[in-house]
CSV table of C-alpha atoms and ligand atoms in Angstrom, one decimal:
chain,number,residue,atom,x,y,z
A,243,MET,CA,0.0,0.1,0.2
A,244,GLY,CA,1.7,3.5,-0.9
A,245,GLU,CA,1.7,6.7,1.5
A,246,PRO,CA,-1.4,8.1,3.5
A,247,VAL,CA,-3.7,11.0,0.9
A,248,ARG,CA,-3.1,14.0,3.5
A,249,ILE,CA,-6.2,15.5,3.2
A,250,GLY,CA,-6.8,19.3,4.5
A,251,LEU,CA,-10.1,19.8,5.9
A,252,LEU,CA,-11.9,23.3,5.2
A,253,GLY,CA,-14.9,23.6,6.6
A,254,ARG,CA,-16.5,21.1,9.9
A,255,GLY,CA,-20.0,22.2,9.7
A,256,THR,CA,-22.5,19.5,9.1
A,257,VAL,CA,-20.9,17.9,5.9
A,258,GLY,CA,-17.4,18.5,7.4
A,259,GLY,CA,-17.8,16.9,11.2
A,260,ALA,CA,-19.6,14.4,9.2
A,261,PHE,CA,-16.7,13.5,6.1
A,262,HIS,CA,-14.3,13.5,9.2
A,263,ASP,CA,-15.8,10.7,10.9
A,264,LEU,CA,-16.0,9.0,7.8
A,265,VAL,CA,-12.3,8.9,7.1
A,266,ASN,CA,-12.0,7.4,10.6
A,267,GLU,CA,-14.8,5.1,9.9
A,268,ARG,CA,-14.0,3.6,6.4
A,269,ALA,CA,-10.0,4.4,6.3
A,270,ASP,CA,-9.8,0.5,5.9
A,271,ALA,CA,-12.1,0.6,3.1
A,272,VAL,CA,-11.0,3.4,1.3
A,273,GLU,CA,-7.3,2.1,1.0
A,274,GLU,CA,-8.1,-1.6,-0.2
A,275,ALA,CA,-10.3,0.4,-3.1
A,276,ALA,CA,-7.4,3.1,-3.9
A,277,GLY,CA,-4.7,1.6,-2.9
A,278,ARG,CA,-3.9,4.6,0.0
A,279,ARG,CA,-5.5,5.2,3.2
A,280,PRO,CA,-7.1,8.9,4.0
A,281,GLU,CA,-5.4,10.8,6.1
A,282,ILE,CA,-7.0,14.4,7.8
A,283,VAL,CA,-3.7,16.5,8.3
A,284,GLY,CA,-5.4,20.1,9.0
A,285,VAL,CA,-9.3,21.3,9.4
A,286,MET,CA,-10.4,25.1,9.2
A,287,ARG,CA,-12.8,27.0,10.7
A,288,ARG,CA,-13.9,30.5,11.8
A,289,SER,CA,-12.7,29.8,15.2
A,290,GLU,CA,-9.3,27.2,13.9
A,291,GLY,CA,-6.8,26.2,11.8
A,292,ASP,CA,-4.1,28.0,9.3
A,293,PHE,CA,-4.8,27.6,5.4
A,294,ASP,CA,-0.8,28.5,4.5
A,295,ARG,CA,0.1,25.8,7.1
A,296,ILE,CA,-2.7,23.5,5.4
A,297,LEU,CA,-1.6,23.9,1.9
A,298,ASP,CA,1.9,22.7,2.9
A,299,ASP,CA,0.6,19.5,4.5
A,300,SER,CA,-1.9,18.2,2.5
A,301,GLU,CA,-2.1,16.6,-1.3
A,302,VAL,CA,-6.0,17.0,-1.1
A,303,VAL,CA,-7.8,20.0,-0.9
A,304,VAL,CA,-11.5,19.5,0.7
A,305,GLU,CA,-13.5,22.7,0.6
A,306,LEU,CA,-16.8,22.3,3.3
A,307,ILE,CA,-17.2,26.0,3.9
A,308,GLY,CA,-19.8,26.5,1.6
A,309,GLY,CA,-20.9,30.3,-0.4
A,310,THR,CA,-18.6,32.2,-2.8
A,311,ASP,CA,-16.6,34.0,-0.2
A,312,PRO,CA,-13.8,33.5,1.0
A,313,ALA,CA,-14.3,29.3,-0.8
A,314,ARG,CA,-12.9,30.8,-3.5
A,315,ASN,CA,-9.7,32.5,-2.7
A,316,TYR,CA,-9.4,29.2,-1.1
A,317,VAL,CA,-10.3,26.7,-3.8
A,318,LEU,CA,-8.8,29.0,-6.2
A,319,ARG,CA,-5.1,29.2,-4.8
A,320,ALA,CA,-5.5,25.2,-3.8
A,321,LEU,CA,-6.0,24.4,-7.0
A,322,GLY,CA,-2.4,27.2,-8.0
A,323,ALA,CA,-0.4,25.3,-5.0
A,324,GLY,CA,-0.7,21.9,-7.4
A,325,ARG,CA,-3.3,20.5,-4.8
A,326,HIS,CA,-6.1,18.9,-6.0
A,327,VAL,CA,-9.7,19.9,-4.8
A,328,VAL,CA,-12.8,18.6,-3.7
A,329,THR,CA,-16.4,20.2,-3.1
A,330,ALA,CA,-19.6,20.0,-2.4
A,331,ASN,CA,-20.5,23.8,-3.0
A,332,LYS,CA,-22.8,23.9,-6.0
A,333,GLN,CA,-22.7,27.8,-6.1
A,334,LEU,CA,-18.7,27.6,-6.4
A,335,ILE,CA,-19.0,25.6,-9.6
A,336,ALA,CA,-21.4,27.5,-11.0
A,337,GLN,CA,-20.8,31.1,-10.8
A,338,PHE,CA,-17.1,30.4,-10.9
A,339,GLY,CA,-16.5,27.0,-13.1
A,340,ASP,CA,-14.7,28.4,-16.2
A,341,GLU,CA,-12.3,30.0,-13.7
A,342,LEU,CA,-11.7,27.1,-11.0
A,343,PHE,CA,-11.2,24.2,-14.2
A,344,ALA,CA,-9.0,26.0,-15.9
A,345,ALA,CA,-7.1,26.7,-12.7
A,346,ALA,CA,-7.2,22.8,-12.6
A,347,ARG,CA,-5.6,22.6,-15.6
A,348,GLU,CA,-3.0,25.2,-15.3
A,349,GLY,CA,-2.2,23.4,-12.2
A,350,GLY,CA,-2.5,19.6,-13.3
A,351,VAL,CA,-4.5,18.4,-10.5
A,352,GLN,CA,-8.5,18.0,-10.2
A,353,LEU,CA,-11.3,19.3,-9.5
A,354,ARG,CA,-13.9,17.3,-8.4
A,355,PHE,CA,-17.7,18.1,-7.1
A,356,GLU,CA,-20.2,15.2,-7.4
A,357,ALA,CA,-21.7,16.5,-4.2
A,358,ALA,CA,-22.6,19.8,-5.5
A,359,VAL,CA,-25.5,18.3,-7.5
A,360,ALA,CA,-28.4,15.7,-6.3
A,361,GLY,CA,-26.5,14.8,-2.4
A,362,VAL,CA,-25.5,11.1,-3.1
A,363,VAL,CA,-26.4,10.5,-6.1
A,364,PRO,CA,-23.3,10.0,-8.4
A,365,VAL,CA,-25.2,12.0,-11.5
A,366,ILE,CA,-22.3,14.1,-12.1
A,367,ARG,CA,-19.7,10.7,-12.8
A,368,VAL,CA,-22.2,8.7,-14.4
A,369,ILE,CA,-22.6,11.7,-17.5
A,370,GLN,CA,-18.9,12.5,-17.3
A,371,GLU,CA,-17.0,9.0,-17.3
A,372,SER,CA,-19.7,6.3,-17.2
A,373,LEU,CA,-21.4,8.4,-20.4
A,374,ALA,CA,-18.5,10.1,-21.5
A,375,ALA,CA,-18.8,8.4,-25.4
A,376,THR,CA,-22.1,9.1,-25.6
A,377,GLU,CA,-24.1,12.3,-27.3
A,378,ILE,CA,-26.4,13.0,-24.1
A,379,THR,CA,-30.2,15.1,-25.4
A,380,LYS,CA,-31.5,15.8,-21.8
A,381,VAL,CA,-30.7,15.5,-18.6
A,382,PHE,CA,-33.7,16.5,-16.0
A,383,GLY,CA,-35.0,15.6,-12.2
A,384,ILE,CA,-35.6,16.9,-9.4
A,385,VAL,CA,-32.7,18.6,-8.0
A,386,ASN,CA,-33.8,19.9,-5.0
A,387,GLY,CA,-35.0,18.0,-1.5
A,388,THR,CA,-36.7,20.8,0.0
A,389,THR,CA,-39.4,21.9,-2.5
A,390,ASN,CA,-40.1,17.8,-3.0
A,391,PHE,CA,-40.7,17.2,0.5
A,392,ILE,CA,-43.2,20.5,0.7
A,393,LEU,CA,-45.4,19.3,-2.3
A,394,THR,CA,-45.3,16.0,-1.7
A,395,GLU,CA,-46.2,17.5,2.2
A,396,MET,CA,-49.1,19.4,-0.1
A,397,ALA,CA,-50.4,16.6,-2.1
A,398,SER,CA,-50.4,14.6,0.6
A,399,THR,CA,-52.4,16.7,3.4
A,400,GLY,CA,-53.6,19.7,1.6
A,401,ALA,CA,-51.7,22.1,3.3
A,402,GLU,CA,-50.7,25.6,2.3
A,403,TYR,CA,-47.7,26.4,1.2
A,404,ALA,CA,-46.5,28.2,4.7
A,405,ASP,CA,-47.4,25.4,6.2
A,406,ALA,CA,-45.9,22.8,4.4
A,407,LEU,CA,-43.0,25.1,4.1
A,408,ARG,CA,-42.9,24.9,8.2
A,409,ARG,CA,-42.8,21.6,8.8
A,410,ALA,CA,-39.9,21.2,6.6
A,411,GLN,CA,-38.2,23.4,8.2
A,412,ASP,CA,-39.3,21.3,12.4
A,413,LEU,CA,-37.7,18.5,10.7
A,414,GLY,CA,-34.5,19.8,9.3
A,415,TYR,CA,-35.5,20.0,5.3
A,416,ALA,CA,-35.8,23.2,4.6
A,417,GLU,CA,-33.5,26.1,6.3
A,418,ALA,CA,-34.4,29.1,8.4
A,419,ASP,CA,-34.2,31.3,4.8
A,420,PRO,CA,-35.6,28.8,2.7
A,421,SER,CA,-35.5,31.7,-0.5
A,422,ASP,CA,-32.9,30.1,-2.3
A,423,ASP,CA,-34.7,26.5,-2.4
A,424,VAL,CA,-38.4,28.0,-2.5
A,425,GLY,CA,-37.6,30.4,-4.8
A,426,GLY,CA,-35.6,27.7,-7.5
A,427,ALA,CA,-32.1,29.4,-7.3
A,428,ASP,CA,-30.7,26.5,-5.5
A,429,ALA,CA,-32.3,24.4,-8.3
A,430,ALA,CA,-30.8,26.6,-11.1
A,431,ALA,CA,-27.3,26.4,-9.9
A,432,LYS,CA,-27.1,22.9,-9.9
A,433,MET,CA,-28.9,22.9,-13.8
A,434,ALA,CA,-25.8,25.0,-15.0
A,435,ILE,CA,-23.4,22.3,-13.6
A,436,LEU,CA,-25.6,19.6,-15.2
A,437,ALA,CA,-26.1,21.3,-18.3
A,438,ARG,CA,-22.4,22.4,-18.6
A,439,LEU,CA,-21.3,18.7,-18.3
A,440,ALA,CA,-23.7,16.8,-20.4
A,441,PHE,CA,-23.1,19.5,-23.4
A,442,GLY,CA,-19.5,20.7,-22.6
A,443,THR,CA,-20.3,24.3,-22.9
A,444,SER,CA,-20.0,27.1,-21.0
A,445,VAL,CA,-22.9,27.6,-18.8
A,446,GLU,CA,-23.6,30.7,-16.9
A,447,LEU,CA,-26.4,31.2,-14.4
A,448,ALA,CA,-28.4,34.0,-15.9
A,449,ASP,CA,-28.7,31.5,-18.7
A,450,VAL,CA,-30.8,29.5,-16.3
A,451,ALA,CA,-34.7,31.2,-16.7
A,452,TYR,CA,-36.0,29.7,-13.0
A,453,ASP,CA,-39.6,29.8,-11.2
A,454,GLY,CA,-40.1,28.7,-8.2
A,455,ILE,CA,-43.2,27.1,-5.6
A,456,THR,CA,-44.1,30.2,-3.4
A,457,GLU,CA,-47.4,30.4,-5.6
A,458,ILE,CA,-48.5,26.8,-5.8
A,459,LYS,CA,-51.9,26.7,-4.2
A,460,PRO,CA,-53.5,23.0,-2.8
A,461,ASP,CA,-56.2,22.7,-5.0
A,462,ASP,CA,-53.5,23.4,-8.3
A,463,ILE,CA,-52.5,19.9,-7.0
A,464,ALA,CA,-55.8,18.1,-6.0
A,465,TYR,CA,-58.0,19.0,-9.2
A,466,ALA,CA,-55.2,18.2,-11.1
A,467,LYS,CA,-54.9,14.8,-9.1
A,468,GLU,CA,-57.9,14.4,-10.9
A,469,LEU,CA,-56.6,14.7,-14.0
A,470,GLY,CA,-54.0,12.0,-12.9
A,471,LEU,CA,-51.0,14.9,-12.6
A,472,SER,CA,-48.5,15.4,-9.8
A,473,LEU,CA,-46.8,18.4,-9.2
A,474,LYS,CA,-43.3,18.4,-9.1
A,475,LEU,CA,-40.6,21.2,-9.1
A,476,LEU,CA,-38.3,20.2,-12.4
A,477,GLY,CA,-34.6,21.2,-13.6
A,478,VAL,CA,-34.5,20.4,-17.2
A,479,ALA,CA,-31.7,21.1,-19.6
A,480,GLU,CA,-32.1,19.9,-23.2
A,481,ARG,CA,-30.9,20.4,-26.9
A,482,ARG,CA,-33.3,22.2,-28.8
A,483,ASP,CA,-32.5,23.9,-32.0
A,484,GLY,CA,-28.8,23.7,-32.1
A,485,GLY,CA,-28.8,25.1,-28.9
A,486,ILE,CA,-29.8,24.1,-25.5
A,487,SER,CA,-32.9,25.0,-23.1
A,488,VAL,CA,-31.7,25.5,-18.9
A,489,ARG,CA,-35.0,26.2,-17.0
A,490,VAL,CA,-36.5,25.2,-13.2
A,491,PHE,CA,-40.0,25.4,-13.3
A,492,PRO,CA,-43.0,23.2,-11.4
A,493,CYS,CA,-44.6,21.0,-13.7
A,494,PHE,CA,-46.9,18.5,-13.6
A,495,LEU,CA,-46.3,14.5,-14.6
A,496,TYR,CA,-48.1,11.9,-15.7
A,497,SER,CA,-48.1,8.8,-13.1
A,498,HIS,CA,-46.6,6.5,-15.3
A,499,HIS,CA,-43.2,8.9,-15.3
A,500,PRO,CA,-40.3,8.1,-14.1
A,501,LEU,CA,-40.1,10.9,-11.8
A,502,ALA,CA,-43.5,11.0,-10.7
A,503,PRO,CA,-43.4,8.4,-7.8
A,504,VAL,CA,-40.2,10.0,-6.6
A,505,GLU,CA,-41.1,11.8,-3.2
A,506,GLY,CA,-40.3,13.7,-0.1
A,507,PRO,CA,-36.5,15.2,0.4
A,508,PHE,CA,-34.8,12.3,-2.3
A,509,ASN,CA,-33.7,13.8,-5.5
A,510,ALA,CA,-33.7,11.9,-9.3
A,511,VAL,CA,-32.0,12.7,-12.3
A,512,MET,CA,-32.9,11.2,-16.1
A,513,VAL,CA,-30.4,11.3,-18.9
A,514,GLU,CA,-31.9,10.7,-22.4
A,515,ALA,CA,-29.9,9.5,-24.9
A,516,PRO,CA,-30.3,7.9,-28.5
A,517,ALA,CA,-27.6,5.3,-27.6
A,518,ILE,CA,-28.5,4.3,-24.2
A,519,THR,CA,-33.0,5.5,-24.3
A,520,GLU,CA,-32.8,7.0,-20.7
A,521,ILE,CA,-31.7,5.8,-16.9
A,522,THR,CA,-32.8,8.0,-13.5
A,523,MET,CA,-30.7,7.4,-10.5
A,524,SER,CA,-32.3,8.5,-7.4
A,525,GLY,CA,-31.6,8.5,-3.7
A,526,PRO,CA,-31.0,11.8,-1.2
A,527,GLY,CA,-30.4,14.6,-1.7
A,528,ALA,CA,-28.8,16.2,1.1
A,529,GLY,CA,-27.8,15.4,5.0
A,530,GLY,CA,-24.3,15.3,6.3
A,531,VAL,CA,-23.4,11.6,6.5
A,532,GLU,CA,-25.0,11.3,2.7
A,533,THR,CA,-22.9,14.3,1.9
A,534,ALA,CA,-19.4,12.7,2.8
A,535,SER,CA,-20.1,9.8,1.4
A,536,ALA,CA,-20.1,11.4,-1.5
A,537,VAL,CA,-16.9,13.7,-1.3
A,538,LEU,CA,-14.8,11.3,-0.2
A,539,GLY,CA,-16.2,8.9,-2.6
A,540,ASP,CA,-14.4,11.9,-4.8
A,541,VAL,CA,-11.4,11.5,-3.0
A,542,VAL,CA,-11.0,7.6,-3.6
A,543,SER,CA,-11.4,9.2,-7.7
A,544,ILE,CA,-8.9,11.6,-7.2
A,545,VAL,CA,-6.4,8.9,-5.8
A,546,SER,CA,-7.4,6.1,-8.1
A,547,GLY,CA,-8.1,7.5,-11.4
A,548,LYS,CA,-8.0,10.3,-14.1
A,549,ALA,CA,-9.2,14.0,-14.0
A,550,PRO,CA,-12.5,14.4,-16.2
A,551,VAL,CA,-12.2,17.3,-18.6
A,552,HIS,CA,-14.5,20.3,-18.1
A,553,ALA,CA,-13.4,22.4,-20.5
A,554,ALA,CA,-16.3,23.7,-23.0
A,555,ARG,CA,-15.6,22.2,-26.0
A,556,ARG,CA,-18.1,24.4,-28.3
A,557,GLU,CA,-20.6,27.5,-27.4
A,558,LEU,CA,-23.7,25.9,-28.0
A,559,GLU,CA,-26.5,29.4,-27.9
A,560,ILE,CA,-29.4,29.6,-25.4
A,561,VAL,CA,-32.5,28.7,-26.8
A,562,ARG,CA,-35.6,31.0,-24.9
A,563,ASP,CA,-39.0,30.3,-26.8
A,564,ILE,CA,-40.0,26.2,-26.1
A,565,ASN,CA,-42.5,24.5,-26.6
A,566,SER,CA,-44.5,23.2,-23.5
A,567,ALA,CA,-48.1,21.7,-23.0
A,568,PHE,CA,-49.3,24.0,-19.6
A,569,TYR,CA,-52.3,23.6,-16.8
A,570,LEU,CA,-54.1,26.4,-16.5
A,571,HIS,CA,-56.8,26.3,-13.8
A,572,LEU,CA,-59.5,29.9,-13.9
A,573,GLU,CA,-61.4,31.3,-11.1
A,574,VAL,CA,-64.7,32.2,-13.5
A,575,ALA,CA,-68.4,33.9,-13.1
A,576,ASP,CA,-70.9,30.9,-12.9
A,577,ARG,CA,-72.8,32.1,-17.0
A,578,PRO,CA,-73.1,30.8,-19.6
A,579,GLY,CA,-70.9,31.2,-22.6
A,580,VAL,CA,-67.3,31.7,-20.3
A,581,LEU,CA,-65.9,28.5,-22.0
A,582,ALA,CA,-66.9,29.3,-25.6
A,583,SER,CA,-64.8,32.7,-25.0
A,584,VAL,CA,-61.3,30.9,-23.6
A,585,ALA,CA,-61.4,28.5,-26.0
A,586,ASP,CA,-61.8,31.0,-28.8
A,587,VAL,CA,-58.7,32.6,-27.1
A,588,LEU,CA,-56.5,30.1,-26.7
A,589,GLY,CA,-57.6,28.9,-30.9
A,590,ARG,CA,-57.1,32.1,-31.9
A,591,ASN,CA,-53.2,32.2,-30.9
A,592,GLU,CA,-53.4,28.5,-31.8
A,593,VAL,CA,-53.4,26.9,-28.2
A,594,SER,CA,-54.9,23.2,-28.7
A,595,VAL,CA,-57.0,22.1,-25.5
A,596,ARG,CA,-56.5,18.8,-24.6
A,597,SER,CA,-58.6,18.3,-21.6
A,598,VAL,CA,-61.3,20.5,-19.0
A,599,VAL,CA,-63.1,19.9,-16.0
A,600,GLN,CA,-65.4,22.7,-15.3
A,601,ARG,CA,-66.0,22.4,-11.1
A,602,GLY,CA,-68.2,24.1,-8.3
A,603,LEU,CA,-70.5,26.4,-9.5
A,604,GLY,CA,-71.8,29.9,-8.1
A,605,ASN,CA,-68.8,32.4,-6.7
A,606,ASP,CA,-66.4,28.4,-6.3
A,607,ALA,CA,-66.9,28.1,-10.3
A,608,ARG,CA,-63.5,27.0,-11.7
A,609,LEU,CA,-62.5,25.6,-15.5
A,610,VAL,CA,-59.2,23.8,-14.9
A,611,MET,CA,-57.7,22.9,-18.4
A,612,VAL,CA,-54.4,21.3,-19.6
A,613,MET,CA,-52.8,22.3,-23.1
A,614,HIS,CA,-51.8,20.4,-25.6
A,615,GLU,CA,-47.6,20.7,-26.4
A,616,GLY,CA,-46.8,24.0,-28.6
A,617,PRO,CA,-44.1,26.6,-28.0
A,618,GLU,CA,-44.4,28.7,-24.8
A,619,SER,CA,-44.5,32.4,-26.3
A,620,ARG,CA,-48.2,31.5,-28.1
A,621,PHE,CA,-49.6,30.3,-24.8
A,622,PHE,CA,-48.5,33.1,-22.9
A,623,SER,CA,-49.6,35.2,-25.4
A,624,ALA,CA,-53.1,33.6,-24.9
A,625,LEU,CA,-53.0,34.3,-21.1
A,626,ASP,CA,-52.3,37.6,-21.1
A,627,GLU,CA,-55.5,37.9,-23.2
A,628,ILE,CA,-57.4,36.1,-20.6
A,629,ALA,CA,-56.4,37.6,-17.9
A,630,THR,CA,-58.1,40.9,-19.5
A,631,LEU,CA,-61.8,38.5,-20.0
A,632,GLU,CA,-64.4,39.9,-17.6
A,633,PHE,CA,-65.5,36.9,-16.0
A,634,LEU,CA,-62.2,36.5,-14.4
A,635,ARG,CA,-62.9,36.5,-10.7
A,636,ALA,CA,-58.9,36.0,-10.0
A,637,GLN,CA,-56.2,36.1,-12.0
A,638,PRO,CA,-55.4,32.8,-13.9
A,639,ARG,CA,-52.7,30.0,-12.4
A,640,ALA,CA,-50.6,28.3,-15.3
A,641,ILE,CA,-48.3,25.4,-14.6
A,642,ARG,CA,-46.5,23.2,-17.0
A,643,VAL,CA,-46.9,19.7,-17.8
A,644,ILE,CA,-44.8,17.3,-18.9
A,645,GLU,CA,-46.9,15.5,-22.2
A,646,GLU,CA,-45.2,12.2,-22.4
A,647,GLU,CA,-46.8,9.6,-21.2
A,648,TRP,CA,-44.2,6.7,-19.8
A,649,VAL,CA,-46.0,3.2,-19.4
U,188,LIG,N1,-25.7,20.3,4.6
U,188,LIG,C1,-26.0,19.2,3.5
U,188,LIG,O1,-26.9,18.3,3.8
U,188,LIG,C2,-25.1,19.6,2.4
U,188,LIG,C3,-25.9,18.9,1.4
U,188,LIG,C4,-25.5,18.7,-0.1
U,188,LIG,C5,-23.7,20.1,0.2
U,188,LIG,N2,-23.9,21.3,0.5
U,188,LIG,C6,-23.2,21.4,1.0
U,188,LIG,O2,-21.4,21.7,1.4
U,188,LIG,C7,-21.4,23.0,2.3
U,188,LIG,C8,-20.8,22.9,3.3
U,188,LIG,O3,-22.2,22.8,4.0
U,188,LIG,P1,-22.8,22.4,5.6
U,188,LIG,O4,-24.2,22.8,5.9
U,188,LIG,O5,-21.9,21.9,6.3
U,188,LIG,O6,-22.4,24.1,5.9
U,188,LIG,P2,-21.9,24.6,7.7
U,188,LIG,O7,-22.6,23.2,9.3
U,188,LIG,O8,-22.4,25.9,7.9
U,188,LIG,O9,-20.4,24.0,8.2
U,188,LIG,C9,-19.7,25.4,7.6
U,188,LIG,C10,-18.3,25.5,8.5
U,188,LIG,O10,-17.4,26.2,7.8
U,188,LIG,C11,-16.8,27.2,8.6
U,188,LIG,N3,-16.8,28.5,8.4
U,188,LIG,C12,-17.6,29.2,7.4
U,188,LIG,N4,-17.2,29.7,7.2
U,188,LIG,C13,-15.3,30.0,7.3
U,188,LIG,C14,-14.6,30.9,7.2
U,188,LIG,N5,-15.1,32.3,6.4
U,188,LIG,N6,-13.4,30.3,7.2
U,188,LIG,C15,-13.1,29.5,7.6
U,188,LIG,N7,-14.1,28.1,7.9
U,188,LIG,C16,-15.4,28.9,7.6
U,188,LIG,C17,-17.7,26.7,9.9
U,188,LIG,O11,-17.0,27.1,10.9
U,188,LIG,P3,-17.9,26.8,12.2
U,188,LIG,O12,-17.4,25.8,12.7
U,188,LIG,O13,-16.4,27.8,12.9
U,188,LIG,O14,-19.1,27.8,12.3
U,188,LIG,C18,-18.3,25.6,9.3
U,188,LIG,O15,-17.4,24.6,10.3
U,188,LIG,C19,-22.1,24.0,1.2
U,188,LIG,O16,-21.2,24.4,0.0
U,188,LIG,C20,-23.4,23.4,0.9
U,188,LIG,O17,-24.0,23.8,-0.2
U,188,LIG,C21,-24.6,20.7,1.9
């Protein structure tokens, strides 16, 4: 067996603490798998440790501080000094990927970040290594466990969004400030990383259009259930019209879709390519021990493997007007001609209707419709027109639907 792998650990919080314990517990197993025993030679947190000393003593720096400052500076210095780096920091990779990958190439070292997307689900390794010879056409899935827990809770109990969020916070699935998760920004950062790796092109955070789940109402979920649909916050990165589209949005799925049964704080990612049809990977999206095991897996890869290539190989355009199907929920006056007027607006905008249910009477009358897939720009211009119809009792609510029915 070789020399120990000298690891400098930056951050010893939820993930860093679990990583520290895991290195001790699994040292024998790592030695067996990689031929070298991991050893933590220095720890840095706000209150202890000296970065220069850790850098001198280590050959792999594990960054588990989070955020971009001072994490970016530490990671750049480590790469520049010829140290391999492992991080779980999605913001760092999504915002400064180009700079960090260039620093890793120049330093002749590896930068690994499996835990930054979908926790312990090994989606990055699969895209970069198992599917390196495959032309990936689409990567999509549930990459935020907090929102999936909240939507599952709303669907199973009929709870309002705010109550489901509180329960997620009580159980430790949501942070005290949940805005990055529920607003979609967290999932957008992860999708920027996945799109970059899947398509070999540079993807900035600003290229990702995202919506969150804060406006979702329990009755949307209940009515959609009647239409055989369940609601997820999906990240979708795909090739479209010679370019790519990367988006995050709440979305209804038919019950046979492989992502429909993914509930609670779980993550699941699907990859599609002509050569493989489609694969689905799922598992816990967060948690100290789970994330730490993905980080230690990266250390094993560094010791035993060759660096994956992160360089942008081509420049692909970001396509913004793409085709989608929509669910539309209208609170309307209970009188003849309402459905015909809505159908007229949709027809003039070339939006075709797949199914309609009419519910309630008097002050509770509603029209719930699902459209067929078509250009989003056409649907949104119909929606603007519908919003002005005088018989509407509230703003229309629209949510995308994945139309493919999986069997
Ligand atoms: N928690 C999860 O389930 C999870 C899942 C996937 C990915 N991640 C990612 O993993 C990373 C770590 O998350 P976490 O939940 O473990 O965070 P955390 O519990 O807040 O721990 C952060 C650690 O970094 C240290 N730190 C903070 N600012 C520092 C500074 N300026 N200089 C030196 N040390 C500093 C803290 O020091 P003190 O101990 O002195 O406060 C603490 O030890 C983040 O990038 C996060 O996005 C976390």
